Amino acid sequence: MSVVQSSAPIPIPNTHPTELHKLISAKQWADAVGRCSSHPHEVGSSSHLRNERGYTALHTLMAYNQATAGGELVPVIKAILRAADEIDYAAEYRLGRRSCGDDEIDESGINTNEIIVELGDEETTDVLRGSWRLLLDQNNKARWSPLHLVCVQGAFAYGKISVVKALLQMDESDEQEEEKSDEDVEYMHRIMTLLDRQKRNILHHLLDSVVPSNEAFEAARFFLGMAPSLLFQEDVRGKTPLAYVLERITENSGTRRRHYMNSYGNDDEGMLK
């Protein structure tokens, strides 16, 4: 059984920002962490808890704080994911559907509380952890997950590897990564390989700046070390992330081309004059 991703637009919720959204927008990180603890339901993915773009609190944190150092965001990310796991999703949610009978269906037939993710038959009765549910959430117009949003607009210029590890719920220590359960490893891989409305993965977005930074390439190596298939996934234009990189390198000659080649870690040897 699969939950099919619809191409119809997600409706804009008629709601007011939660206190957690306000604290995140104001960059009041300590207060935001405290709010996650005192009001864990505000991290949820119900329609009334989203902003005008359809973003959850976690999406909002990733979308509007591109210029914030990763280390400042990590405690808030961990607090949000911890709060999500504290919510009793087991009583309300099953993968791909809600059992409590109050789904919100819009005029186009979209269940705005539905998880946009492909599921195997054996998984349809499993209960999804609250934190994984948030990380797999693509219920917004662009079908961007929180991890997609980290990779948009060159955010890695501000040291976001720690943010990625926090989102994937990885410990900073490489040794402890081996202690992840098979289920956790499966969800980490699924989160990294989600496609947005244009069928673009996180690597498409990461390399979509004019001249990617060294930090972006560090992030690319990190992603490819865990999910090599990212490099070969094609978007709606039939292009892989590598195709876009090579296209930008070769589309111009002279000084700009030399600048691109140097930026992508090459020297001048062998370049056409």
Coordinates of C-alpha atoms in Angstrom, one line a residue:
M1 CA 0.0 0.0 0.0
S2 CA 1.3 3.5 -0.8
V3 CA 0.2 7.0 0.2
V4 CA 0.2 8.7 -3.2
Q5 CA 1.5 12.3 -3.3
S6 CA -1.1 14.5 -4.9
S7 CA -0.1 17.3 -7.3
A8 CA -2.9 19.5 -6.1
P9 CA -1.9 22.5 -4.0
I10 CA -2.0 22.2 -0.2
P11 CA -4.7 24.6 1.1
I12 CA -3.4 27.6 3.1
P13 CA -4.6 27.1 6.7
N14 CA -6.8 29.7 8.2
T15 CA -5.0 30.0 11.5
H16 CA -3.0 32.3 13.7
P17 CA 0.7 31.6 14.6
T18 CA 1.2 29.6 17.8
E19 CA 3.3 31.0 20.6
L20 CA 6.1 28.6 19.5
H21 CA 6.0 30.0 16.0
K22 CA 6.3 33.5 17.4
L23 CA 9.2 32.7 19.6
I24 CA 11.0 31.0 16.7
S25 CA 10.3 34.0 14.5
A26 CA 11.7 36.3 17.2
K27 CA 14.8 34.1 17.6
Q28 CA 14.1 33.7 21.3
W29 CA 15.8 30.3 21.4
A30 CA 15.8 29.6 25.2
D31 CA 12.1 30.5 25.4
A32 CA 11.3 28.3 22.4
V33 CA 13.0 25.4 24.1
G34 CA 11.0 26.0 27.2
R35 CA 7.8 26.3 25.2
C36 CA 8.4 22.9 23.6
S37 CA 8.6 21.4 27.1
S38 CA 5.5 23.2 28.5
H39 CA 3.3 23.0 25.4
P40 CA 4.5 20.0 23.4
H41 CA 1.3 19.9 21.3
E42 CA 2.5 23.1 19.5
V43 CA 5.2 21.2 17.6
G44 CA 2.5 19.0 16.0
S45 CA 1.5 18.8 12.3
S46 CA -2.3 19.4 12.6
S47 CA -3.6 22.0 10.2
H48 CA -4.3 24.6 12.9
L49 CA -0.7 24.4 14.1
R50 CA 0.8 25.4 10.8
N51 CA 1.6 28.9 9.5
E52 CA 0.3 30.5 6.3
R53 CA 2.7 28.5 4.2
G54 CA 1.6 25.2 5.8
Y55 CA 4.8 25.0 7.8
T56 CA 5.0 23.3 11.2
A57 CA 7.2 24.8 13.9
L58 CA 10.1 22.7 12.7
H59 CA 9.7 23.8 9.1
T60 CA 9.5 27.4 10.3
L61 CA 12.7 27.0 12.3
M62 CA 14.5 25.7 9.2
A63 CA 12.9 28.1 6.7
Y64 CA 13.4 31.5 8.3
N65 CA 16.8 31.1 10.0
Q66 CA 19.1 30.4 7.1
A67 CA 21.6 33.0 8.4
T68 CA 21.7 31.7 11.9
A69 CA 24.6 29.6 13.0
G70 CA 23.8 25.9 13.3
G71 CA 24.9 25.6 16.9
E72 CA 22.1 28.1 17.9
L73 CA 19.4 26.0 16.2
V74 CA 20.4 22.5 17.5
P75 CA 18.9 22.9 21.0
V76 CA 15.6 24.0 19.5
I77 CA 15.5 21.2 17.0
K78 CA 16.2 18.7 19.7
A79 CA 13.5 20.2 21.9
I80 CA 10.9 20.1 19.1
L81 CA 11.7 16.4 18.2
R82 CA 11.7 15.5 21.9
A83 CA 8.3 17.1 22.3
A84 CA 6.9 15.4 19.2
D85 CA 7.9 12.0 20.7
E86 CA 6.1 12.9 23.9
I87 CA 2.8 13.5 22.1
D88 CA 0.6 10.4 22.1
Y89 CA 0.5 9.8 18.4
A90 CA 0.0 6.1 19.0
A91 CA -3.6 6.9 20.2
E92 CA -4.4 9.1 17.2
Y93 CA -2.3 8.2 14.2
R94 CA -1.5 5.2 12.0
L95 CA 0.9 5.4 9.0
G96 CA -1.0 7.0 6.1
R97 CA -4.2 7.6 8.0
R98 CA -5.7 8.9 11.3
S99 CA -7.8 6.6 13.4
C100 CA -9.5 9.3 15.5
G101 CA -12.0 10.2 12.8
D102 CA -11.3 13.9 12.5
D103 CA -9.3 14.1 9.4
E104 CA -9.3 17.5 7.7
I105 CA -10.2 17.0 4.0
D106 CA -10.1 20.0 1.7
E107 CA -12.2 20.6 -1.4
S108 CA -9.6 18.9 -3.6
G109 CA -9.8 15.7 -1.5
I110 CA -6.4 16.2 0.2
N111 CA -6.1 15.0 3.8
T112 CA -4.0 17.8 5.3
N113 CA -2.9 15.5 8.2
E114 CA -1.7 12.8 5.9
I115 CA 1.9 11.7 5.7
I116 CA 3.4 12.1 2.3
V117 CA 5.7 9.1 2.1
E118 CA 5.8 5.8 0.3
L119 CA 5.0 2.8 2.5
G120 CA 5.5 -0.9 2.2
D121 CA 2.7 -3.3 2.9
E122 CA 4.3 -4.6 6.0
E123 CA 4.4 -1.0 7.4
T124 CA 0.8 0.0 7.1
T125 CA -0.1 -1.0 10.7
D126 CA 3.1 0.4 12.4
V127 CA 2.9 3.4 14.6
L128 CA 5.1 6.3 13.5
R129 CA 7.2 8.0 16.0
G130 CA 6.2 11.7 16.4
S131 CA 9.7 13.0 15.6
W132 CA 9.9 10.9 12.4
R133 CA 6.4 12.1 11.4
L134 CA 7.6 15.7 11.6
L135 CA 10.7 15.0 9.6
L136 CA 8.8 13.3 6.9
D137 CA 6.2 16.0 6.7
Q138 CA 5.8 17.6 3.3
N139 CA 2.4 19.1 3.6
N140 CA 3.1 22.5 2.1
K141 CA 2.9 24.0 -1.4
A142 CA 6.4 23.1 -2.4
R143 CA 6.3 19.7 -0.7
W144 CA 9.5 20.6 1.3
S145 CA 10.5 18.6 4.3
P146 CA 12.4 20.3 7.1
L147 CA 15.7 18.9 5.7
H148 CA 14.9 20.3 2.2
L149 CA 14.6 23.7 3.8
V150 CA 18.0 23.5 5.4
C151 CA 19.5 23.0 1.9
V152 CA 17.6 25.8 0.3
Q153 CA 19.2 29.2 -0.2
G154 CA 22.8 28.3 0.7
A155 CA 22.2 27.8 4.4
F156 CA 25.3 25.7 4.7
A157 CA 27.5 28.8 4.6
Y158 CA 26.6 29.0 8.3
G159 CA 27.7 25.6 9.4
K160 CA 24.6 23.5 9.3
I161 CA 26.2 20.0 9.4
S162 CA 25.3 20.0 13.1
V163 CA 21.7 20.9 12.2
V164 CA 21.5 18.0 9.8
K165 CA 22.7 15.6 12.4
A166 CA 20.2 16.9 14.9
L167 CA 17.4 16.5 12.4
L168 CA 18.5 12.9 11.6
Q169 CA 18.7 12.3 15.4
M170 CA 22.4 11.3 15.1
D171 CA 24.9 11.8 17.9
E172 CA 27.9 13.9 17.1
S173 CA 30.1 10.9 17.8
D174 CA 30.7 8.6 14.9
E175 CA 31.0 5.7 17.2
Q176 CA 27.4 6.1 18.5
E177 CA 26.0 6.2 15.0
E178 CA 26.5 2.5 14.8
E179 CA 24.1 2.0 17.7
K180 CA 21.1 3.1 15.6
S181 CA 18.4 0.5 15.1
D182 CA 17.5 -0.8 11.7
E183 CA 14.3 1.2 11.9
D184 CA 16.1 4.4 12.7
V185 CA 18.6 3.9 9.8
E186 CA 15.7 3.2 7.5
Y187 CA 13.9 6.4 8.4
M188 CA 17.1 8.4 8.2
H189 CA 17.6 7.2 4.6
R190 CA 13.9 7.9 3.8
I191 CA 14.2 11.4 5.1
M192 CA 17.3 12.1 3.1
T193 CA 15.8 10.8 -0.2
L194 CA 12.4 12.6 0.0
L195 CA 11.5 14.4 -3.3
D196 CA 9.7 17.8 -3.4
R197 CA 7.0 18.8 -5.9
Q198 CA 9.6 19.2 -8.6
K199 CA 11.0 15.8 -7.7
R200 CA 14.2 17.5 -6.4
N201 CA 16.1 15.9 -3.5
I202 CA 18.2 17.7 -0.9
L203 CA 21.3 17.5 -3.1
H204 CA 19.5 19.3 -5.9
H205 CA 18.8 22.2 -3.5
L206 CA 22.2 22.1 -1.8
L207 CA 24.1 22.5 -5.1
D208 CA 21.6 25.1 -6.5
S209 CA 23.6 28.2 -5.5
V210 CA 25.7 30.0 -8.2
V211 CA 29.0 29.0 -6.5
P212 CA 28.4 26.5 -3.7
S213 CA 30.5 27.1 -0.6
N214 CA 33.1 24.7 0.9
E215 CA 30.5 24.0 3.6
A216 CA 28.0 22.9 1.0
F217 CA 30.5 20.4 -0.4
E218 CA 31.2 19.1 3.1
A219 CA 27.5 18.6 3.5
A220 CA 27.3 16.9 0.0
R221 CA 30.0 14.5 1.1
F222 CA 28.1 13.8 4.3
F223 CA 24.8 13.1 2.4
L224 CA 26.5 11.0 -0.3
G225 CA 28.3 8.9 2.3
M226 CA 24.9 7.9 3.7
A227 CA 22.7 7.9 0.6
P228 CA 24.8 7.7 -2.7
S229 CA 21.7 7.4 -4.8
L230 CA 21.0 11.1 -4.2
L231 CA 23.6 12.0 -6.9
F232 CA 21.7 10.1 -9.6
Q233 CA 18.1 11.0 -8.9
E234 CA 16.4 13.0 -11.7
D235 CA 14.0 15.9 -11.2
V236 CA 11.0 16.8 -13.4
R237 CA 13.5 18.2 -15.9
G238 CA 15.3 14.9 -16.0
K239 CA 18.4 16.4 -14.4
T240 CA 20.5 15.0 -11.6
P241 CA 22.3 17.3 -9.0
L242 CA 25.6 16.6 -10.8
A243 CA 24.1 17.6 -14.2
Y244 CA 23.3 21.1 -12.8
V245 CA 26.8 21.4 -11.4
L246 CA 28.4 20.5 -14.7
E247 CA 26.0 22.7 -16.6
R248 CA 27.0 25.8 -14.7
I249 CA 30.7 24.9 -15.0
T250 CA 30.6 24.6 -18.8
E251 CA 28.0 27.2 -19.8
N252 CA 30.5 30.1 -19.8
S253 CA 34.1 30.6 -20.8
G254 CA 36.8 32.9 -19.6
T255 CA 37.0 34.4 -16.1
R256 CA 33.6 33.2 -14.9
R257 CA 34.3 29.6 -16.0
R258 CA 37.7 29.7 -14.3
H259 CA 36.0 31.0 -11.1
Y260 CA 33.5 28.1 -11.3
M261 CA 36.3 25.5 -11.8
N262 CA 38.3 26.9 -8.8
S263 CA 35.2 27.0 -6.7
Y264 CA 34.4 23.3 -7.4
G265 CA 37.8 22.3 -6.2
N266 CA 39.8 22.1 -9.4
D267 CA 42.9 24.0 -10.5
D268 CA 43.6 25.6 -13.9
E269 CA 45.6 22.7 -15.4
G270 CA 44.0 21.3 -18.5
M271 CA 41.5 24.1 -18.9
L272 CA 40.9 25.3 -22.5
K273 CA 42.4 28.7 -23.2

